[in-house]
Amino acid sequence: MSHTNRFRMPVLALAAGALLATGVAAQPASAHGGPPLRTLAHRADVRIGTAVDMAALADDRTYRSTTAREFDSVTAENVMKWESVEPQRGVYDWKPADDLVRYARAHGQVVRGHTLVWHSQLPGWLTAGVADGSIGAAELRVILRKHITTEVKRYKGRIQQWDVVNEVFEEDGSLRNSIWLQQLGPSYIADAFRWAHAADPRAKLFLNDYNVEGVNPKSTAYYELAKRLRAEGVPVQGFGAQAHLAIQYGFPGDVSANLARFEALGMQTAFTEVDVRMILPVDEAKLATQASYFRRLLDACLGARSCKSFTVWGYTDRYSWVPGVFGGQGAATPMDEGYGRKPAYGALGEGLAAGR
Ligand code: 9MR
């Protein structure tokens, strides 16, 4: 499923749409209203990142220049996932991932690697092989090790943080019943971190999930897991809270306390996929609430010494994944479909300017 080509309207129509939708004209990004986010972030000793849509990066000049101007960290929204890099068994396609790593280097950006072990966006050959029994558990473990080793080695020294395992817990704190758990048992998590560490000892290795911003059964399961793995000497160095929020559900509680407990384990923390969606249509009050959510997350990050990276999951509504998945919801990013700056953009700028 691709979310990349849904908004191909002329820019004027987009701008008019934004004006009608919000009742206020968002400021075009090209009208420079202050230093770029990355300049402010640098002063605050934090990386400001975005997920990057590689189709947009190839086709859209404004997207290309804005990504470079505003951010000093990038994450591949899709192209480092297993189904992208090994679409057929033993047949690799590194081109889009290589392109992103090269773009990042050219623009002085670090890269967050996303993601090595996930239950979703797995290649068809792998899921089919497990389903029909032609790939048994022992072989699957070998395949997983090869996947992690191959990908991490390829980008050795060029990935600052890897999301090694993604979304491995259910909301109640039980391990997700994925093919990894079913076939390999819970030890696949420690194995994945050990294999990734062997392939690039300097990359910071992260756990990553959604709905783990505050203190709740799911984030507590991560805390207990991280504590145990670190006590066993497993190289787990970071905890990533994705932070896909929605204003209609309220702001999560105890975000700072949650970061603090991972920090107390000696780990890094990060917000890795921040967006704040709303029920459409957009209005000024919703945009203000959204801005406050971005700001509160950023403030929690800046308030934690361990939190050195804050990444949004796309910065323009033009390419956001949200409307394609949550019917009737959207406008989740800091810029509108015409790259106009929403209040959330201003909130991020002000928060970064205020510093730690
Ligand atoms: O934004 C991504 C979207 O383009 C893909 O279609 C989708 C497939 O599952 O994955 C989205 O990114 C997800 C990320 O990799 C992990 N956390 C949740 C993100 C939003 O679904």
Short mmCIF file of N, CA and C in Angstrom, two decimals, residues 244-320:
data_model
loop_
_atom_site.label_atom_id
_atom_site.label_comp_id
_atom_site.label_asym_id
_atom_site.label_seq_id
_atom_site.Cartn_x
_atom_site.Cartn_y
_atom_site.Cartn_z
N HIS A 244 2.52 8.33 18.14
CA HIS A 244 1.42 8.61 17.21
C HIS A 244 0.21 8.99 18.06
N LEU A 245 0.04 10.28 18.30
CA LEU A 245 -1.02 10.74 19.19
C LEU A 245 -2.22 11.23 18.39
N ALA A 246 -3.34 11.39 19.11
CA ALA A 246 -4.57 11.92 18.50
C ALA A 246 -5.20 12.85 19.52
N ILE A 247 -5.59 14.05 19.09
CA ILE A 247 -6.06 15.01 20.11
C ILE A 247 -7.35 14.53 20.77
N GLN A 248 -8.14 13.73 20.08
CA GLN A 248 -9.41 13.29 20.69
C GLN A 248 -9.20 12.27 21.81
N TYR A 249 -8.00 11.74 21.95
CA TYR A 249 -7.74 10.78 23.03
C TYR A 249 -7.00 11.39 24.21
N GLY A 250 -6.65 12.65 24.11
CA GLY A 250 -5.95 13.29 25.23
C GLY A 250 -4.45 13.03 25.20
N PHE A 251 -3.76 13.79 26.03
CA PHE A 251 -2.29 13.67 26.07
C PHE A 251 -1.91 12.60 27.11
N PRO A 252 -0.97 11.73 26.78
CA PRO A 252 -0.62 10.66 27.72
C PRO A 252 -0.05 11.20 29.05
N GLY A 253 -0.29 10.48 30.11
CA GLY A 253 0.19 10.91 31.42
C GLY A 253 1.61 10.42 31.69
N ASP A 254 2.31 11.12 32.56
CA ASP A 254 3.60 10.65 33.08
C ASP A 254 4.67 10.43 32.01
N VAL A 255 4.68 11.26 31.00
CA VAL A 255 5.67 11.08 29.93
C VAL A 255 7.09 11.29 30.49
N SER A 256 7.26 12.33 31.27
CA SER A 256 8.60 12.58 31.81
C SER A 256 9.05 11.47 32.74
N ALA A 257 8.12 10.99 33.57
CA ALA A 257 8.47 9.90 34.49
C ALA A 257 8.84 8.64 33.72
N ASN A 258 8.16 8.43 32.61
CA ASN A 258 8.47 7.26 31.79
C ASN A 258 9.89 7.35 31.21
N LEU A 259 10.21 8.51 30.63
CA LEU A 259 11.57 8.67 30.11
C LEU A 259 12.59 8.51 31.23
N ALA A 260 12.26 9.06 32.38
CA ALA A 260 13.22 9.05 33.49
C ALA A 260 13.55 7.62 33.93
N ARG A 261 12.56 6.71 33.89
CA ARG A 261 12.89 5.37 34.39
C ARG A 261 13.80 4.62 33.40
N PHE A 262 13.65 4.88 32.10
CA PHE A 262 14.59 4.27 31.16
C PHE A 262 15.97 4.92 31.29
N GLU A 263 15.96 6.22 31.50
CA GLU A 263 17.23 6.93 31.70
C GLU A 263 17.97 6.36 32.92
N ALA A 264 17.20 6.02 33.96
CA ALA A 264 17.82 5.48 35.19
C ALA A 264 18.45 4.12 34.94
N LEU A 265 18.02 3.44 33.88
CA LEU A 265 18.67 2.18 33.50
C LEU A 265 19.96 2.43 32.72
N GLY A 266 20.23 3.69 32.45
CA GLY A 266 21.43 4.03 31.67
C GLY A 266 21.18 4.03 30.17
N MET A 267 19.90 4.11 29.79
CA MET A 267 19.57 4.03 28.36
C MET A 267 19.33 5.40 27.75
N GLN A 268 19.48 5.48 26.44
CA GLN A 268 19.03 6.64 25.70
C GLN A 268 17.51 6.53 25.50
N THR A 269 16.88 7.66 25.27
CA THR A 269 15.46 7.66 24.93
C THR A 269 15.28 8.52 23.69
N ALA A 270 14.14 8.37 23.02
CA ALA A 270 13.87 9.19 21.84
C ALA A 270 12.38 9.15 21.54
N PHE A 271 11.88 10.22 20.96
CA PHE A 271 10.57 10.15 20.30
C PHE A 271 10.86 9.92 18.82
N THR A 272 10.27 8.87 18.28
CA THR A 272 10.75 8.37 17.00
C THR A 272 9.79 8.55 15.82
N GLU A 273 8.49 8.74 16.10
CA GLU A 273 7.53 8.82 14.98
C GLU A 273 6.39 9.78 15.32
N VAL A 274 6.73 10.96 15.79
CA VAL A 274 5.69 11.82 16.34
C VAL A 274 4.73 12.33 15.25
N ASP A 275 3.46 12.14 15.46
CA ASP A 275 2.44 12.90 14.75
C ASP A 275 1.21 12.99 15.65
N VAL A 276 0.40 13.98 15.40
CA VAL A 276 -0.77 14.24 16.25
C VAL A 276 -1.96 14.47 15.34
N ARG A 277 -2.78 13.43 15.19
CA ARG A 277 -3.89 13.52 14.24
C ARG A 277 -5.13 14.10 14.93
N MET A 278 -6.10 14.42 14.10
CA MET A 278 -7.35 14.99 14.61
C MET A 278 -8.49 14.52 13.70
N ILE A 279 -9.70 14.62 14.21
CA ILE A 279 -10.86 14.34 13.38
C ILE A 279 -11.07 15.55 12.49
N LEU A 280 -11.17 15.32 11.19
CA LEU A 280 -11.35 16.42 10.23
C LEU A 280 -12.80 16.89 10.28
N PRO A 281 -13.13 18.12 9.95
CA PRO A 281 -12.21 19.12 9.40
C PRO A 281 -11.35 19.79 10.48
N VAL A 282 -10.29 20.39 9.95
CA VAL A 282 -9.37 21.16 10.80
C VAL A 282 -10.05 22.45 11.26
N ASP A 283 -9.81 22.86 12.49
CA ASP A 283 -10.17 24.24 12.87
C ASP A 283 -9.07 24.80 13.78
N GLU A 284 -9.20 26.06 14.10
CA GLU A 284 -8.11 26.70 14.84
C GLU A 284 -7.89 26.10 16.21
N ALA A 285 -8.98 25.74 16.87
CA ALA A 285 -8.85 25.17 18.22
C ALA A 285 -8.11 23.83 18.16
N LYS A 286 -8.46 23.01 17.17
CA LYS A 286 -7.78 21.70 17.05
C LYS A 286 -6.30 21.89 16.74
N LEU A 287 -6.01 22.86 15.87
CA LEU A 287 -4.60 23.10 15.54
C LEU A 287 -3.82 23.59 16.76
N ALA A 288 -4.49 24.36 17.60
CA ALA A 288 -3.81 24.84 18.81
C ALA A 288 -3.56 23.68 19.77
N THR A 289 -4.55 22.80 19.90
CA THR A 289 -4.35 21.63 20.76
C THR A 289 -3.22 20.76 20.22
N GLN A 290 -3.25 20.56 18.91
CA GLN A 290 -2.19 19.77 18.29
C GLN A 290 -0.81 20.38 18.58
N ALA A 291 -0.72 21.68 18.42
CA ALA A 291 0.56 22.36 18.66
C ALA A 291 1.02 22.12 20.10
N SER A 292 0.07 22.18 21.03
CA SER A 292 0.46 21.99 22.43
C SER A 292 0.95 20.56 22.67
N TYR A 293 0.38 19.58 21.97
CA TYR A 293 0.85 18.20 22.12
C TYR A 293 2.28 18.04 21.61
N PHE A 294 2.55 18.61 20.44
CA PHE A 294 3.93 18.56 19.92
C PHE A 294 4.88 19.20 20.94
N ARG A 295 4.45 20.34 21.47
CA ARG A 295 5.34 21.07 22.38
C ARG A 295 5.57 20.29 23.67
N ARG A 296 4.52 19.66 24.18
CA ARG A 296 4.68 18.93 25.44
C ARG A 296 5.59 17.72 25.27
N LEU A 297 5.48 17.06 24.12
CA LEU A 297 6.40 15.93 23.87
C LEU A 297 7.83 16.44 23.75
N LEU A 298 7.98 17.52 23.00
CA LEU A 298 9.33 18.07 22.83
C LEU A 298 9.90 18.50 24.18
N ASP A 299 9.08 19.15 24.99
CA ASP A 299 9.57 19.58 26.31
C ASP A 299 9.97 18.39 27.17
N ALA A 300 9.21 17.30 27.08
CA ALA A 300 9.58 16.10 27.85
C ALA A 300 10.93 15.59 27.38
N CYS A 301 11.15 15.63 26.07
CA CYS A 301 12.45 15.18 25.53
C CYS A 301 13.56 16.11 26.02
N LEU A 302 13.34 17.39 25.88
CA LEU A 302 14.40 18.33 26.27
C LEU A 302 14.65 18.32 27.78
N GLY A 303 13.64 17.87 28.52
CA GLY A 303 13.78 17.78 29.96
C GLY A 303 14.50 16.52 30.43
N ALA A 304 14.79 15.62 29.50
CA ALA A 304 15.47 14.37 29.86
C ALA A 304 16.84 14.36 29.19
N ARG A 305 17.85 14.24 29.99
CA ARG A 305 19.21 14.21 29.44
C ARG A 305 19.40 13.07 28.42
N SER A 306 18.68 11.98 28.65
CA SER A 306 18.82 10.80 27.80
C SER A 306 18.20 10.97 26.42
N CYS A 307 17.36 11.99 26.25
CA CYS A 307 16.58 12.13 25.01
C CYS A 307 17.29 13.07 24.06
N LYS A 308 17.93 12.50 23.06
CA LYS A 308 18.78 13.29 22.16
C LYS A 308 18.20 13.33 20.75
N SER A 309 17.00 12.83 20.58
CA SER A 309 16.48 12.77 19.23
C SER A 309 14.95 12.78 19.23
N PHE A 310 14.40 13.67 18.40
CA PHE A 310 12.95 13.88 18.32
C PHE A 310 12.58 13.87 16.84
N THR A 311 11.87 12.81 16.44
CA THR A 311 11.58 12.61 15.02
C THR A 311 10.08 12.65 14.76
N VAL A 312 9.68 13.43 13.76
CA VAL A 312 8.27 13.44 13.34
C VAL A 312 8.08 12.45 12.20
N TRP A 313 6.87 11.85 12.15
CA TRP A 313 6.62 10.83 11.13
C TRP A 313 6.03 11.51 9.90
N GLY A 314 6.91 12.24 9.23
CA GLY A 314 6.47 13.11 8.14
C GLY A 314 6.20 14.49 8.70
N TYR A 315 6.55 15.52 7.90
CA TYR A 315 6.36 16.89 8.40
C TYR A 315 5.33 17.65 7.60
N THR A 316 4.86 17.07 6.50
CA THR A 316 3.81 17.74 5.73
C THR A 316 2.62 16.81 5.54
N ASP A 317 1.42 17.38 5.70
CA ASP A 317 0.20 16.58 5.50
C ASP A 317 0.08 16.06 4.06
N ARG A 318 0.87 16.62 3.18
CA ARG A 318 0.85 16.17 1.78
C ARG A 318 1.18 14.68 1.65
N TYR A 319 2.03 14.17 2.53
CA TYR A 319 2.47 12.77 2.40
C TYR A 319 2.25 11.94 3.66
N SER A 320 1.38 12.39 4.53
CA SER A 320 1.20 11.65 5.79
C SER A 320 0.43 10.34 5.59
#
